[in-house]
Each structure stands twice: as structure tokens, then as C-alpha cells.
Amino acid sequence: QVQLVESGGGLVQAGDSLRLSCAISGLTFSSYVLAWFRQAPGKEREFVARITWNFGYIFYADSVKGRFTISRDIAGNTVYLQMNSLKPEDTAIYYCAGGRTGTSQMRLYDSWGQGTQVTVFS
């Protein structure tokens, strides 16, 4: 069973940066896919970015392309989400998710963290 624990959220001003971390344990499948999703108040959870654990293939949602960077530290069993040029509309709970398929569909991810709050004020 893969376990995921997010950290790094906080309260920041528009234009600032944050780096989220997702600590991973129990990973035994090398081609596992790690992703970040987010859920704003009153909205559905949406895909942000994903990366494959072995080859590091990356895909971003259009809304964050050019501002957010997903990366992984294999030795440290951690996935990161570097968020730059933050906007108030980036305010959400950010979740780390894991699955066996490279997809943006939330239902195909079977491991989830507890989430970390990111609040961006103008």
C-alpha cells in the first residue's frame, strides 16, 4: 500500500512562490505515476500535474503550465510541486495522488494524501 504525505502549503501573496512536497512510502512499482490535484472551495477536484516515477515523463494542466514545475527525488522518495507566480485562483487544497496509469482522471488514482492548504491573497 502506497502512502502519501503532503507538506509545504501556506498563506502567500499573489506573485509569490511555494514548494509542496509529497513524501512517499511503500512504493514497489517502478512505473508508478505521481500526480498533484487541487480542490478549491465549492469546486470539483482538478488535475494539476503528473510525473512517472521511473522515467520522469511530465504532463501539466494548461492552467499551470509555465508557472508550476513537478519533479521527483528518487533517493528521497519525494515528489515536489514548485509553484511560481501564484494567483488568487490557485487557492485550493492540494493533494498528492498515486496510480498505475498516466492520466488526468482522478478516479484512476488509488492512493491519496490528506492534502495541504494553499491560500493566495491579492
PDB file of C-alpha atoms in Angstrom:
ATOM      1  CA  GLN A   1       0.000   0.000   0.000  1.00  0.00           C
ATOM      2  CA  VAL A   2       1.477   3.313  -1.102  1.00  0.00           C
ATOM      3  CA  GLN A   3       1.212   6.089   1.449  1.00  0.00           C
ATOM      4  CA  LEU A   4       1.499   9.767   0.570  1.00  0.00           C
ATOM      5  CA  VAL A   5       2.005  12.716   2.910  1.00  0.00           C
ATOM      6  CA  GLU A   6       1.909  16.286   1.640  1.00  0.00           C
ATOM      7  CA  SER A   7       3.536  19.316   3.222  1.00  0.00           C
ATOM      8  CA  GLY A   8       4.540  22.846   2.310  1.00  0.00           C
ATOM      9  CA  GLY A   9       1.251  24.655   1.975  1.00  0.00           C
ATOM     10  CA  GLY A  10       0.683  28.106   3.394  1.00  0.00           C
ATOM     11  CA  LEU A  11      -0.611  31.649   3.039  1.00  0.00           C
ATOM     12  CA  VAL A  12       1.165  33.746   0.421  1.00  0.00           C
ATOM     13  CA  GLN A  13       0.673  36.908  -1.581  1.00  0.00           C
ATOM     14  CA  ALA A  14      -0.070  36.896  -5.299  1.00  0.00           C
ATOM     15  CA  GLY A  15       3.157  36.616  -7.265  1.00  0.00           C
ATOM     16  CA  ASP A  16       4.938  34.642  -4.538  1.00  0.00           C
ATOM     17  CA  SER A  17       6.189  31.074  -4.744  1.00  0.00           C
ATOM     18  CA  LEU A  18       5.647  27.898  -2.737  1.00  0.00           C
ATOM     19  CA  ARG A  19       7.040  24.419  -2.961  1.00  0.00           C
ATOM     20  CA  LEU A  20       4.874  21.484  -1.985  1.00  0.00           C
ATOM     21  CA  SER A  21       6.341  18.131  -1.046  1.00  0.00           C
ATOM     22  CA  CYS A  22       4.820  14.665  -1.150  1.00  0.00           C
ATOM     23  CA  ALA A  23       6.648  12.042   0.878  1.00  0.00           C
ATOM     24  CA  ILE A  24       6.120   8.537  -0.489  1.00  0.00           C
ATOM     25  CA  SER A  25       6.341   5.196   1.298  1.00  0.00           C
ATOM     26  CA  GLY A  26       5.501   1.651   0.255  1.00  0.00           C
ATOM     27  CA  LEU A  27       6.257   2.232  -3.436  1.00  0.00           C
ATOM     28  CA  THR A  28       7.290  -1.002  -5.170  1.00  0.00           C
ATOM     29  CA  PHE A  29       6.070  -0.408  -8.723  1.00  0.00           C
ATOM     30  CA  SER A  30       8.722   1.493 -10.684  1.00  0.00           C
ATOM     31  CA  SER A  31       6.396   2.840 -13.374  1.00  0.00           C
ATOM     32  CA  TYR A  32       4.036   4.343 -10.810  1.00  0.00           C
ATOM     33  CA  VAL A  33       2.581   7.741 -11.642  1.00  0.00           C
ATOM     34  CA  LEU A  34       2.530  10.525  -9.077  1.00  0.00           C
ATOM     35  CA  ALA A  35       0.241  13.487  -9.566  1.00  0.00           C
ATOM     36  CA  TRP A  36      -0.955  16.673  -7.940  1.00  0.00           C
ATOM     37  CA  PHE A  37      -4.613  17.589  -7.863  1.00  0.00           C
ATOM     38  CA  ARG A  38      -6.298  20.567  -6.235  1.00  0.00           C
ATOM     39  CA  GLN A  39      -9.741  21.387  -4.957  1.00  0.00           C
ATOM     40  CA  ALA A  40     -10.961  24.931  -4.468  1.00  0.00           C
ATOM     41  CA  PRO A  41     -13.949  25.715  -2.219  1.00  0.00           C
ATOM     42  CA  GLY A  42     -17.175  24.774  -3.940  1.00  0.00           C
ATOM     43  CA  LYS A  43     -15.412  23.267  -6.935  1.00  0.00           C
ATOM     44  CA  GLU A  44     -14.541  19.792  -8.110  1.00  0.00           C
ATOM     45  CA  ARG A  45     -11.076  18.393  -7.620  1.00  0.00           C
ATOM     46  CA  GLU A  46      -8.956  19.080 -10.697  1.00  0.00           C
ATOM     47  CA  PHE A  47      -5.749  17.733 -12.158  1.00  0.00           C
ATOM     48  CA  VAL A  48      -2.628  19.896 -11.876  1.00  0.00           C
ATOM     49  CA  ALA A  49       0.403  17.862 -12.956  1.00  0.00           C
ATOM     50  CA  ARG A  50       1.795  14.326 -13.070  1.00  0.00           C
ATOM     51  CA  ILE A  51       5.156  12.587 -13.360  1.00  0.00           C
ATOM     52  CA  THR A  52       6.152   8.975 -13.899  1.00  0.00           C
ATOM     53  CA  TRP A  53       8.405   7.652 -11.170  1.00  0.00           C
ATOM     54  CA  ASN A  54      10.871   5.771 -13.387  1.00  0.00           C
ATOM     55  CA  PHE A  55      11.423   7.920 -16.497  1.00  0.00           C
ATOM     56  CA  GLY A  56      10.137  11.235 -15.227  1.00  0.00           C
ATOM     57  CA  TYR A  57       7.626  11.870 -18.010  1.00  0.00           C
ATOM     58  CA  ILE A  58       5.698  15.020 -17.131  1.00  0.00           C
ATOM     59  CA  PHE A  59       2.326  16.498 -18.060  1.00  0.00           C
ATOM     60  CA  TYR A  60       0.672  19.709 -16.863  1.00  0.00           C
ATOM     61  CA  ALA A  61      -2.778  21.191 -16.849  1.00  0.00           C
ATOM     62  CA  ASP A  62      -2.988  24.236 -19.123  1.00  0.00           C
ATOM     63  CA  SER A  63      -3.895  26.440 -16.160  1.00  0.00           C
ATOM     64  CA  VAL A  64      -0.495  25.943 -14.508  1.00  0.00           C
ATOM     65  CA  LYS A  65       1.795  25.368 -17.492  1.00  0.00           C
ATOM     66  CA  GLY A  66       4.781  27.717 -17.341  1.00  0.00           C
ATOM     67  CA  ARG A  67       4.227  28.556 -13.657  1.00  0.00           C
ATOM     68  CA  PHE A  68       4.317  25.184 -11.874  1.00  0.00           C
ATOM     69  CA  THR A  69       7.025  22.537 -12.048  1.00  0.00           C
ATOM     70  CA  ILE A  70       6.647  18.942 -10.901  1.00  0.00           C
ATOM     71  CA  SER A  71       9.748  16.928 -10.072  1.00  0.00           C
ATOM     72  CA  ARG A  72      10.808  13.861  -8.130  1.00  0.00           C
ATOM     73  CA  ASP A  73      13.678  12.856  -5.903  1.00  0.00           C
ATOM     74  CA  ILE A  74      14.006   9.098  -6.261  1.00  0.00           C
ATOM     75  CA  ALA A  75      16.578   8.698  -3.493  1.00  0.00           C
ATOM     76  CA  GLY A  76      14.432  10.757  -1.147  1.00  0.00           C
ATOM     77  CA  ASN A  77      11.141   9.165  -2.189  1.00  0.00           C
ATOM     78  CA  THR A  78       9.595  12.584  -2.648  1.00  0.00           C
ATOM     79  CA  VAL A  79       7.650  14.387  -5.337  1.00  0.00           C
ATOM     80  CA  TYR A  80       7.622  18.173  -5.439  1.00  0.00           C
ATOM     81  CA  LEU A  81       5.420  20.842  -6.909  1.00  0.00           C
ATOM     82  CA  GLN A  82       7.200  24.168  -7.323  1.00  0.00           C
ATOM     83  CA  MET A  83       4.587  26.880  -7.737  1.00  0.00           C
ATOM     84  CA  ASN A  84       5.684  30.272  -9.019  1.00  0.00           C
ATOM     85  CA  SER A  85       3.770  33.437  -9.879  1.00  0.00           C
ATOM     86  CA  LEU A  86       0.892  32.310  -7.697  1.00  0.00           C
ATOM     87  CA  LYS A  87      -2.539  33.780  -8.307  1.00  0.00           C
ATOM     88  CA  PRO A  88      -5.590  34.012  -6.016  1.00  0.00           C
ATOM     89  CA  GLU A  89      -7.297  31.444  -8.255  1.00  0.00           C
ATOM     90  CA  ASP A  90      -4.606  28.937  -7.251  1.00  0.00           C
ATOM     91  CA  THR A  91      -6.114  28.894  -3.766  1.00  0.00           C
ATOM     92  CA  ALA A  92      -7.110  25.306  -3.004  1.00  0.00           C
ATOM     93  CA  ILE A  93      -6.303  22.198  -1.051  1.00  0.00           C
ATOM     94  CA  TYR A  94      -3.554  20.422  -2.946  1.00  0.00           C
ATOM     95  CA  TYR A  95      -3.486  16.635  -2.958  1.00  0.00           C
ATOM     96  CA  CYS A  96      -0.776  14.197  -3.926  1.00  0.00           C
ATOM     97  CA  ALA A  97      -2.058  11.090  -5.681  1.00  0.00           C
ATOM     98  CA  GLY A  98      -0.564   7.858  -6.980  1.00  0.00           C
ATOM     99  CA  GLY A  99      -1.680   5.361  -9.578  1.00  0.00           C
ATOM    100  CA  ARG A 100      -0.602   2.943 -12.272  1.00  0.00           C
ATOM    101  CA  THR A 101      -1.900   4.911 -15.250  1.00  0.00           C
ATOM    102  CA  GLY A 102      -0.679   8.191 -16.678  1.00  0.00           C
ATOM    103  CA  THR A 103      -3.940  10.076 -16.703  1.00  0.00           C
ATOM    104  CA  SER A 104      -5.657  13.251 -15.580  1.00  0.00           C
ATOM    105  CA  GLN A 105      -8.681  11.328 -14.359  1.00  0.00           C
ATOM    106  CA  MET A 106      -8.976  11.431 -10.602  1.00  0.00           C
ATOM    107  CA  ARG A 107     -10.840   8.116 -10.393  1.00  0.00           C
ATOM    108  CA  LEU A 108      -7.834   6.204 -11.752  1.00  0.00           C
ATOM    109  CA  TYR A 109      -5.578   7.168  -8.850  1.00  0.00           C
ATOM    110  CA  ASP A 110      -5.810   4.759  -5.936  1.00  0.00           C
ATOM    111  CA  SER A 111      -3.563   6.382  -3.329  1.00  0.00           C
ATOM    112  CA  TRP A 112      -4.143   9.846  -1.900  1.00  0.00           C
ATOM    113  CA  GLY A 113      -2.584  12.073   0.674  1.00  0.00           C
ATOM    114  CA  GLN A 114      -4.510  14.132   3.198  1.00  0.00           C
ATOM    115  CA  GLY A 115      -3.977  17.412   1.356  1.00  0.00           C
ATOM    116  CA  THR A 116      -2.250  20.690   2.161  1.00  0.00           C
ATOM    117  CA  GLN A 117      -3.898  24.108   2.036  1.00  0.00           C
ATOM    118  CA  VAL A 118      -2.561  26.813  -0.271  1.00  0.00           C
ATOM    119  CA  THR A 119      -4.083  30.271   0.079  1.00  0.00           C
ATOM    120  CA  VAL A 120      -3.056  33.132  -2.212  1.00  0.00           C
ATOM    121  CA  PHE A 121      -4.243  36.653  -1.399  1.00  0.00           C
ATOM    122  CA  SER A 122      -4.089  39.681  -3.671  1.00  0.00           C
TER     123      SER A 122
END
